[in-house]
XYZ file of C-alpha atoms in Angstrom:
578
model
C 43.962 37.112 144.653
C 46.458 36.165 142.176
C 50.262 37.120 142.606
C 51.940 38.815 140.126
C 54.156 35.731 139.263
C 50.796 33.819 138.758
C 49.026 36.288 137.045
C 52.143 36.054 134.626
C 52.611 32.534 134.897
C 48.917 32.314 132.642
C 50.576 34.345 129.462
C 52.075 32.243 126.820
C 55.652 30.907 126.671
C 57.035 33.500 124.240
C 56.318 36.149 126.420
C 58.424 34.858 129.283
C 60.948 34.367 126.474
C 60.805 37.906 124.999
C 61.405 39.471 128.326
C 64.553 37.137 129.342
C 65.785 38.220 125.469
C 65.989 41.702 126.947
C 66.998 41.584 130.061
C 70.303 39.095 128.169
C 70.518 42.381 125.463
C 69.129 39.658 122.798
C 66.286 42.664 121.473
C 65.897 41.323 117.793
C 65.046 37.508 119.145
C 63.160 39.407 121.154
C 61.377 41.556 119.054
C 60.491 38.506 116.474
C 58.970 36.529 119.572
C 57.416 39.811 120.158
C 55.850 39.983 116.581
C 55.096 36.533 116.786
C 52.638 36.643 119.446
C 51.073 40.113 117.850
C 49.913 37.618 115.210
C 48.748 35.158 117.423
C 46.613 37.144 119.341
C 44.910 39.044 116.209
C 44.085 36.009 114.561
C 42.477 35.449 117.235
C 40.780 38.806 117.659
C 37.679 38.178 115.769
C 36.986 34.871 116.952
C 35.074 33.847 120.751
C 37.654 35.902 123.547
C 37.927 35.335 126.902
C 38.607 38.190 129.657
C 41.882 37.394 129.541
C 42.394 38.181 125.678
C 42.884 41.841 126.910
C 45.312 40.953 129.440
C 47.382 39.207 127.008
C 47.722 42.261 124.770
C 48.294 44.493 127.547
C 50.972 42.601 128.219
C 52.624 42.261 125.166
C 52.725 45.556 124.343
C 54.284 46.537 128.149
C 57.173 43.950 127.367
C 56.876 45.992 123.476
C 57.673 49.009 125.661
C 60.387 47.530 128.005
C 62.238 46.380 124.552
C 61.830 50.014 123.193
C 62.717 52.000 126.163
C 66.441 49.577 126.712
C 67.517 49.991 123.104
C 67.057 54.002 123.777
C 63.694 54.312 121.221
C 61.886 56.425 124.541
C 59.429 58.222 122.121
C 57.824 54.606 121.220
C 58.086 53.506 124.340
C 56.735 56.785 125.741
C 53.631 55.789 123.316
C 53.877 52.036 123.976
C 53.270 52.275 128.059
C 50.463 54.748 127.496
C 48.889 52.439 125.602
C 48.904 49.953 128.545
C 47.916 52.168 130.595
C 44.944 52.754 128.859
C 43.889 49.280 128.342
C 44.226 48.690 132.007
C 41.251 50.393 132.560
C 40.017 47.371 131.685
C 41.512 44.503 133.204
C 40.754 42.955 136.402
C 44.150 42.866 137.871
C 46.460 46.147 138.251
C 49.553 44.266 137.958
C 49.998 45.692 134.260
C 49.318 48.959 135.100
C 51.685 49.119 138.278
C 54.160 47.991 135.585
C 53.712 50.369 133.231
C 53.580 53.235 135.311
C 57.248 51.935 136.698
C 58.021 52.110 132.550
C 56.494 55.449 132.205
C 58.453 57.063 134.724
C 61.762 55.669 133.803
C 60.645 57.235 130.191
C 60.554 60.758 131.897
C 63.566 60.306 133.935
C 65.718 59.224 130.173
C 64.528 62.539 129.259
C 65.540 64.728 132.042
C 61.474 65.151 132.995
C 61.941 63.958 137.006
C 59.017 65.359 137.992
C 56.813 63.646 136.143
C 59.345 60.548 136.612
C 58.909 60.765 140.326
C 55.060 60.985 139.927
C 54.647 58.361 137.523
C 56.736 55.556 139.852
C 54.790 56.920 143.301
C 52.140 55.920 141.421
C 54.000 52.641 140.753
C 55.193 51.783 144.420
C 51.443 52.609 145.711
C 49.798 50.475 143.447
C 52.323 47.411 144.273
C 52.089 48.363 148.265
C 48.170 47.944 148.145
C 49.054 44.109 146.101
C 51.432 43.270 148.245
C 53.623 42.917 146.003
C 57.144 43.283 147.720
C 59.402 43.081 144.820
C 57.401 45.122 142.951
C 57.637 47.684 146.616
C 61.685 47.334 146.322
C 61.810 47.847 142.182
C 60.312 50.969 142.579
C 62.393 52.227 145.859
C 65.157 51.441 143.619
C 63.918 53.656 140.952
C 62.918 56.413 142.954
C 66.363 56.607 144.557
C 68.211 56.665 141.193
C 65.894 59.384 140.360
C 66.180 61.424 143.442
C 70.048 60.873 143.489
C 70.102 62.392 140.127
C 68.515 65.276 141.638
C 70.982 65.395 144.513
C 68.458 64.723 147.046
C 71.062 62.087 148.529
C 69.431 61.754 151.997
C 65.916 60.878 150.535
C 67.630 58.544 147.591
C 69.482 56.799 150.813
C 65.675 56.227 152.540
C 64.768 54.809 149.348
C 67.928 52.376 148.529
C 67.728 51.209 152.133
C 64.119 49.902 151.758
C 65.002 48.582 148.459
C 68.162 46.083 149.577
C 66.255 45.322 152.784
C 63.056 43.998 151.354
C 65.182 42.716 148.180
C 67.263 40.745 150.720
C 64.484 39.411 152.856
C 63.266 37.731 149.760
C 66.272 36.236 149.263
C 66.763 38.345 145.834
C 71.025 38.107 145.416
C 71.058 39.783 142.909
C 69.065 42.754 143.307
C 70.104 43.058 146.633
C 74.052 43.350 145.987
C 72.734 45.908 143.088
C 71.312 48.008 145.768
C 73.885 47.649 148.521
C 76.347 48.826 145.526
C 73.986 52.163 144.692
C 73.347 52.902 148.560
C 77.230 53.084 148.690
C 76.847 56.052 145.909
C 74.156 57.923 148.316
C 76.416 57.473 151.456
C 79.596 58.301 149.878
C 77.945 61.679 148.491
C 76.642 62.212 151.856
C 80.195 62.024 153.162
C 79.548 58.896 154.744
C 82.472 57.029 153.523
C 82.508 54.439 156.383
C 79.050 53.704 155.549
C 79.444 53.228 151.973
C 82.267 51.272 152.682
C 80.426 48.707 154.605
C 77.435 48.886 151.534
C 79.816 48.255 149.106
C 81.495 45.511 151.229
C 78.126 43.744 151.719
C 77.557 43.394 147.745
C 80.707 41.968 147.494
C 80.122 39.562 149.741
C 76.450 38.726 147.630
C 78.504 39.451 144.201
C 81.259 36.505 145.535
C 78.473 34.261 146.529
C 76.727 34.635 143.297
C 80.079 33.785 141.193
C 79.699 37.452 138.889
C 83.458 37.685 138.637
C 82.943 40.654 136.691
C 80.774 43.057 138.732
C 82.401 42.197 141.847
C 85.877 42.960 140.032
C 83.882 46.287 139.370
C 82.822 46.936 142.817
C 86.309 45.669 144.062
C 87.644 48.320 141.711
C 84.982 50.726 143.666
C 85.873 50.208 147.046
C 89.290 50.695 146.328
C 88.737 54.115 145.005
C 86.009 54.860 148.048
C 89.348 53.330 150.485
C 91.536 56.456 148.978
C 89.304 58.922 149.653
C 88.833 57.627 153.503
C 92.698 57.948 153.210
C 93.678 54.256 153.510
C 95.911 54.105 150.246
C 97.497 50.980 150.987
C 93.773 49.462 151.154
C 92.717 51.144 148.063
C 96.004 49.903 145.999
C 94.744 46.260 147.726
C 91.447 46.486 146.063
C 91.895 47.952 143.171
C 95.036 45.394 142.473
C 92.476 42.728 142.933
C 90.263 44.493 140.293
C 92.182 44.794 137.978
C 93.715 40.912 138.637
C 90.084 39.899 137.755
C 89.865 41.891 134.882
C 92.699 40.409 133.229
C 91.788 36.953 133.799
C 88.514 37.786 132.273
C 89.948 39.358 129.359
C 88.278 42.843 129.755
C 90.726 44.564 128.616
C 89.377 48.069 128.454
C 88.850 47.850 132.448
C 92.038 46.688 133.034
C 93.446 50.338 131.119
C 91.035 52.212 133.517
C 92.601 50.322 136.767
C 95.993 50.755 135.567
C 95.332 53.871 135.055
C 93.841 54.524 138.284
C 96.087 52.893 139.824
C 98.812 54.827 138.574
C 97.270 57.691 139.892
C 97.627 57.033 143.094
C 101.337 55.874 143.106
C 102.000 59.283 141.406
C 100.471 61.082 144.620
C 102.914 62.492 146.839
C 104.044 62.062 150.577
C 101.756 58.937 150.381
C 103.254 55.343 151.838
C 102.210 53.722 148.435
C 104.117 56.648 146.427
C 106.409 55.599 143.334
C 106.646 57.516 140.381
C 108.491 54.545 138.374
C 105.453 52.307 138.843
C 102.806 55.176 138.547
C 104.712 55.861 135.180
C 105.005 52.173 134.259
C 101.011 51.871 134.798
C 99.909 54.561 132.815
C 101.994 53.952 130.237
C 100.441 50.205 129.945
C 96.717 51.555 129.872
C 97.858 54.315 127.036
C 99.208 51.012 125.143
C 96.029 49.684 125.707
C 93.763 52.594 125.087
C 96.189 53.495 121.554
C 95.040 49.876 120.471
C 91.504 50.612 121.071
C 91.676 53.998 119.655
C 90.103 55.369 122.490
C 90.379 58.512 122.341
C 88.672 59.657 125.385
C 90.294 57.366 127.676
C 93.425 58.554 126.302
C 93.408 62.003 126.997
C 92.380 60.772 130.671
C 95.505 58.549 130.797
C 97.704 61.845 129.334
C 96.470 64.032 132.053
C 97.109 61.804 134.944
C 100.650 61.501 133.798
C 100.717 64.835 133.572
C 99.710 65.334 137.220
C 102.601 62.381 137.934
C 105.273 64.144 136.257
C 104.750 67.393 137.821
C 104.292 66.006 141.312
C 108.052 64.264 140.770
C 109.773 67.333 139.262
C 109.527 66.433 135.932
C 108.219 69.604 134.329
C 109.204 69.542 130.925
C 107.522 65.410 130.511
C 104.613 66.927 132.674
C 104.225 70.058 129.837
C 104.718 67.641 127.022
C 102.176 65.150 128.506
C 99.770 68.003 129.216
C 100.298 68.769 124.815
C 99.052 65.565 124.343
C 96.016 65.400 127.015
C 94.767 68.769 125.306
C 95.342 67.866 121.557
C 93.767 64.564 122.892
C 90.535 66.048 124.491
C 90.041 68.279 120.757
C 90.314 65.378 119.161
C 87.495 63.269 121.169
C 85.264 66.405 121.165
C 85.605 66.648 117.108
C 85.035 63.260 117.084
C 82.082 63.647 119.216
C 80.730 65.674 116.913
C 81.335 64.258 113.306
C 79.595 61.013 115.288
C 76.921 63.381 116.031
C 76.466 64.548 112.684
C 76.632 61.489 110.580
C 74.110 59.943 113.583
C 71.820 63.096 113.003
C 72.406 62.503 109.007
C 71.831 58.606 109.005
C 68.498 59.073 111.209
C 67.868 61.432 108.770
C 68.030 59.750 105.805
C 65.949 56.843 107.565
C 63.604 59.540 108.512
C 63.166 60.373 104.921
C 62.351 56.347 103.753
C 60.126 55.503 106.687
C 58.049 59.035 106.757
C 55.581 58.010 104.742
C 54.823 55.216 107.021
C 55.020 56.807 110.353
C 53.649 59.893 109.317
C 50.069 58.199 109.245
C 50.527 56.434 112.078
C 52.034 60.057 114.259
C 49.423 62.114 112.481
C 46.444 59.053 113.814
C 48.140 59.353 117.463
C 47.648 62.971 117.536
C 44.209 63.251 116.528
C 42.395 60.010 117.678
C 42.518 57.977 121.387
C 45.683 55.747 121.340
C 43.365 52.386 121.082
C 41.571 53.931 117.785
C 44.702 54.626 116.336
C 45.961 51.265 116.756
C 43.100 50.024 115.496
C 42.861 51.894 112.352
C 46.789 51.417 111.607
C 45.796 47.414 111.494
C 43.336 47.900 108.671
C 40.153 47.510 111.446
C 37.104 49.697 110.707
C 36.236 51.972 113.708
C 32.621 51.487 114.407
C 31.107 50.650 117.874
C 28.206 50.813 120.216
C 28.166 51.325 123.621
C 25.534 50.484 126.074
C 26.419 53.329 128.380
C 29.095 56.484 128.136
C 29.036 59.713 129.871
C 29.459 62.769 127.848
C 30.813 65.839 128.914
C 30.341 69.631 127.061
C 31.221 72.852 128.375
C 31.899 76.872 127.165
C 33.554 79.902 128.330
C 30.606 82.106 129.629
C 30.111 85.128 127.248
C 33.318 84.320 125.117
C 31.760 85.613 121.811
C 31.202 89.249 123.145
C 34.513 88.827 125.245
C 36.830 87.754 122.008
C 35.870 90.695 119.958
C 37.295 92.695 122.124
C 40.306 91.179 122.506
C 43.319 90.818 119.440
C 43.855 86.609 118.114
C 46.882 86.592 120.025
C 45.498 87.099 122.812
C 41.975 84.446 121.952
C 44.770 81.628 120.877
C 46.561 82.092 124.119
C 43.341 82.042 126.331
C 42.134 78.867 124.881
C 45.324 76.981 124.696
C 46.010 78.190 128.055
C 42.271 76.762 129.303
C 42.099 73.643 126.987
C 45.844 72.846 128.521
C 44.128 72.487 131.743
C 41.246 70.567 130.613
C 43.120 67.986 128.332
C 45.448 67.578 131.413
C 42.497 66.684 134.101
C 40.743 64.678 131.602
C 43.672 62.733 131.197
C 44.324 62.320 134.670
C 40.600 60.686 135.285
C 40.581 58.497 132.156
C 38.448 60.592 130.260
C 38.733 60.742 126.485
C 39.020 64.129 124.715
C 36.929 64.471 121.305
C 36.868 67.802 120.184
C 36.933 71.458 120.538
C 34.713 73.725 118.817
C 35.221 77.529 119.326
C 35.290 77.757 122.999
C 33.551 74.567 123.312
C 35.352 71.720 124.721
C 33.610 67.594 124.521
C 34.836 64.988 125.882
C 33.857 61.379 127.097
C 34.316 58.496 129.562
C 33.166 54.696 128.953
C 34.466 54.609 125.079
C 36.448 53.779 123.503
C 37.311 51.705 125.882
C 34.362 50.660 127.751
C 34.661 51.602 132.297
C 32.048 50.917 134.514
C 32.762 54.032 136.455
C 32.193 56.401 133.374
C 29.897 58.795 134.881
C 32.285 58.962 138.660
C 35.333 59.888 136.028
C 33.764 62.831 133.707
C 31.817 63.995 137.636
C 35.454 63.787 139.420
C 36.590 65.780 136.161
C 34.180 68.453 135.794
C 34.219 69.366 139.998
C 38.222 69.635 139.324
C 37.752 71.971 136.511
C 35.624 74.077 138.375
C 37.959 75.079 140.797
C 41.315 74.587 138.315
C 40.953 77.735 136.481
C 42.253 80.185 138.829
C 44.039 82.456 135.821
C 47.484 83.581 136.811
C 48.013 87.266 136.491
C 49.980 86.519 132.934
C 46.869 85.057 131.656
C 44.229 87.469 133.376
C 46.427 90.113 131.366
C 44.474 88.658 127.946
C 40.682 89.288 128.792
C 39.491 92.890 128.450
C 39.085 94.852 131.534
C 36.525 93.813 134.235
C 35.885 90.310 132.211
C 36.340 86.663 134.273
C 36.861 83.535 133.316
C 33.848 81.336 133.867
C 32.750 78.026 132.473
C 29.051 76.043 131.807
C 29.593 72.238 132.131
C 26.711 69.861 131.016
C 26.743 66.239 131.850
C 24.727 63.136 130.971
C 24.460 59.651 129.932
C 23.388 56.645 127.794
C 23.866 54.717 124.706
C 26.199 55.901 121.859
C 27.553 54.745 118.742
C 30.840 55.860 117.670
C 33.259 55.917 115.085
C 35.789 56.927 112.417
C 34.129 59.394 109.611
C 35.195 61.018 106.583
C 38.521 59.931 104.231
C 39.992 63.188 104.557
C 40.755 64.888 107.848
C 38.620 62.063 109.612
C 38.069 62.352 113.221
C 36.344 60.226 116.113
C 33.192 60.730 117.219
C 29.771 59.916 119.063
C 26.298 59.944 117.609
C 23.681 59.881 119.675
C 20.668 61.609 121.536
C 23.194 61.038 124.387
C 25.132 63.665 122.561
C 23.037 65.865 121.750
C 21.010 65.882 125.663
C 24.337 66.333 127.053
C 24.660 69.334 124.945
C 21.574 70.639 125.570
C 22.675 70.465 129.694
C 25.583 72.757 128.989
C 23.437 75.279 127.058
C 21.068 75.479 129.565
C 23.203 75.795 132.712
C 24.968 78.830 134.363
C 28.105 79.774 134.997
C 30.012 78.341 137.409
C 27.753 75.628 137.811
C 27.894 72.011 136.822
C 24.286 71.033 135.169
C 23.724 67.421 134.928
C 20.392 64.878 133.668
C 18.240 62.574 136.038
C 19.814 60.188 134.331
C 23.481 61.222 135.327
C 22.236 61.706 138.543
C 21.144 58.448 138.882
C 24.093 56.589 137.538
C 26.409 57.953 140.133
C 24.206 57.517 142.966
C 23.224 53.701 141.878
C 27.261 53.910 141.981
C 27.056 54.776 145.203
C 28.897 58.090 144.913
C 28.296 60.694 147.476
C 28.061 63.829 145.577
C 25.316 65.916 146.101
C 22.379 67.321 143.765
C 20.642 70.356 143.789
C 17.361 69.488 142.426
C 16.534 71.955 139.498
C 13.184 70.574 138.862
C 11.658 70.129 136.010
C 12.417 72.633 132.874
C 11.575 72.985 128.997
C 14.950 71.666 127.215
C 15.378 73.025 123.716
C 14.925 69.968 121.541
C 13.958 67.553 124.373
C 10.512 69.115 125.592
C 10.276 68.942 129.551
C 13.396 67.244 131.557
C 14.085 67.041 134.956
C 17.879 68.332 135.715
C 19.968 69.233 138.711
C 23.337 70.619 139.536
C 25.994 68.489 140.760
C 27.706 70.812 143.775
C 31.255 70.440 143.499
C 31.370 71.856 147.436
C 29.269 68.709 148.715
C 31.332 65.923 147.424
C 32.928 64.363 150.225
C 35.839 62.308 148.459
């Protein structure tokens, strides 16, 4: 098997190029190789493919994503990694979709969603643990740690970091490994174990030194020295940070140099310290506000204000301290009305861009909403939608006795039943790889094998319904809506076969299946019972020549509306030993 870097290796140059763009901040070269290689590959669409075609798009549109997600556009890339996801169903190697689920979940942790962040990058570091893939392991150890430390669950972000810098560093990996070393120091020093961050942040120095970045080790220097004062070595820390802020200057960064000498300043101003000296912590200050009033930053400003402030009152200097204290709160007003006329004229600029690109996206949002992500895309490039498929499963179910039920209950209460139920079901069909059509009434369809075509259709929409089965356990809230002494139960019917499928209508179109598949797997629903999940011979047989190990309760052979005599069981969730 392939290693990632080979599988890699076999996409085209531009690729390799668009993702070093990114990672250097270049995002519109990136974006134009990007679009470049979009062309490429659909004039190529229609012509002989190879297997590898698909990996090639998948691809590109995961490094589409990555651009997206680092130039803060999360929503695309939210839609962007799905979309590889969903193509990966397809593709021989899981590299892409180890990838993407890495993406994903740094999409849900931009957006405050951690749960789902920590899920999606499990899912990540599993994937690359079964491949073997040890920088792929230590990427995702890294992102579960910055995750889990921004949930303050410092002793299971340390676990993580410390896998991260030591497989990082047994591959040699400088780079990432003085990264790591540097965000371990974070978990330890939150833990209170300043000696032990200390010696983290000292080894990425060391790798930061070796590696010639001047300007994250002056950072890191700049780090320690602060980590130094709060183990109560000042001298140290005024050692360190003086050598931070000496590399600053020689590198010209200017607006570090005003936060050292601020810093720095700080601690002079402290009291009953060895390093204490109010002339020099006033002199230091005073050379970052010079600094800060030339780049009219106002935030650092008030920052620099209040730590003279502090200095002045420490040294009995109350009326400069009260005076200085004026400035840091006029200061801080300022920077938050500042924040906030940049907030508005950012809220009216996107809005004005909303207004002269709506009638653009609005298609293409309104197409995502109603029609599988690979349809969409399709349709949005001018393709007509209209395929066969040798094989799909097709899944229909209803809510036992919901006509009778509904009339006695008001629509607030029938709209929150079925959004409450279809939640659940849109949810575990998602989770399977199953494809959502429609709902009609109470009825819910839904597929597996199309649009995009799995061998394993039949094991997905099985593995679905069993879950359903036992997934709608109502909480008390939602009991609350059915009329007194009614349950909740459903009627699942299952087969397979051939289907066509397509886009129909101008207005309001939709996707959909036509087929006698359709309309036999309808006819296994209707004829169920509740609670029960009623499936064809032919289902049957396509999971066992799969070699699943569910088991089937022979129903024998019955009159199907429609169909004339069929021979049917039901697939018992209980039996299934997976």
């Amino acid at each position: 098997m392939m290693t990632w870097r080979e599988y890699t290796a076999q996409f085209s140059a531009e690729l390799k190029r668009a993702n070093d763009s990114i990672d250097r901040g270049h995002y519109a070269e990136a974006e134009a190789l990007l679009a470049a290689e979009e062309e490429r590959l659909r004039l190529i669409a229609n012509a002989q493919r190879n297997d590898f075609h698909r990996d090639e798009i998948a691809y590109t549109t995961q490094i589409k994503a990555y651009a997206a997600f680092m130039q803060g556009r999360v929503n695309e890339a939210f839609g962007l990694y799905r979309r590889c996801l969903e193509l990966c169903d397809s593709l021989e190697y899981g590299y892409i979709r180890a990838s993407s689920s890495s993406g994903l979940g740094n999409c849900y942790h931009r957006v405050g969603q951690n749960d789902k962040a920590i899920e999606c990058i499990a899912q990540a570091l599993t994937l690359w643990e079964q491949y073997r893939e040890d920088f792929g392991v230590a990427t995702e150890c890294g992102n579960m740690a910055n995750v889990l430390m921004h949930l303050a669950q410092f002793e299971s972000a340390r676990d993580y970091m410390e896998r991260c810098s030591r497989i990082f560093e047994q591959l040699g990996e400088l780079r990432q490994t003085a990264n790591a070393y540097l965000n371990l120091a974070v978990c330890l020093q939150n833990l209170k174990d300043l000696k032990g961050a200390y010696d983290a942040l000292h080894k990425g120095i060391n790798l930061l030194q070796s590696l010639g970045d001047r300007t994250s080790l002056a950072r890191a220097e700049g780090n320690l020295g602060t980590l130094c004062y709060h183990m109560g070595d000042a001298e140290e820390a005024v050692r360190h940070i003086q050598n931070a802020l000496r590399e600053h200057t020689e590198l010209g960064n200017r607006d570090s140099v005003a936060i050292w000498k601020s810093n720095l300043g700080w601690m002079y101003g402290q009291p009953g310290l060895s390093i204490s000296d109010p002339v020099q912590a006033e002199q230091l200050i005073r050379e970052a506000i010079a600094i800060n009033s030339e780049n009219s930053s106002t935030y650092y400003l008030a920052n620099n204000y209040e730590s003279l402030a502090e200095v002045f009152e420490h040294n009995g200097k109350p009326e400069a301290a009260l005076d200085a204290y004026k400035t840091f709160h006029r200061l801080s007003q300022e920077y938050q009305s500042q924040k906030a006329r940049e907030l508005a004229e950012r809220q009216d600029a996107e809005f004005k861009l909303g207004i002269e690109r709506a009638r653009v996206q609005a298609t293409e949002q309104v197409l995502h909403r109603v029609l599988p992500a690979s349809i969409a895309e399709r349709l949005t490039k001018g393709e007509e939608v209209a395929d066969h498929f040798d094989s799909v499963s097709v899944f229909f179910s209803d809510i036992v006795g919901f006509t009778p039920m509904a009339s006695r209950m008001s629509a607030h209460n029938v709209i929150g039943l079925l959004n409450y139920v279809f939640e659940i079901f849109d949810t575990i069909m998602e989770k399977h790889g199953c494809e959502k059509i429609k709902t009609i009434g109470d009825g819910y369809m839904a597929i597996s094998g199309a649009p995009i075509p799995v061998d394993d259709h039949a094991e997905r929409l099985a593995a679905a319904s069993v879950e359903l089965l036992s997934a709608l356990d109502l909480p008390d809230h939602i009991q609350a809506l059915l009329p007194d002494g009614c349950t909740l139960q459903l009627r699942i019917g299952l087969h397979c076969g051939p289907a066509f499928a397509g886009i129909v209508g101008i207005n309001r179109f939709v996707y959909d299946l036509y087929s006698d598949t359709i309309n036999t797997a309808a006819r296994m629903e209707s004829h169920g019972l509740p609670g029960r999940i009623h499936c064809s011979a032919e289902f049957a047989d396509e999971l066992k020549r799969r070699g699943s190990t569910y088991d089937f309760e022979d129903r024998g052979i019955m009159v199907i509306k429609g169909k004339g005599e069929m021979h049917t069981y039901f697939l018992n969730a209980a039996a299934q030993e997976n």
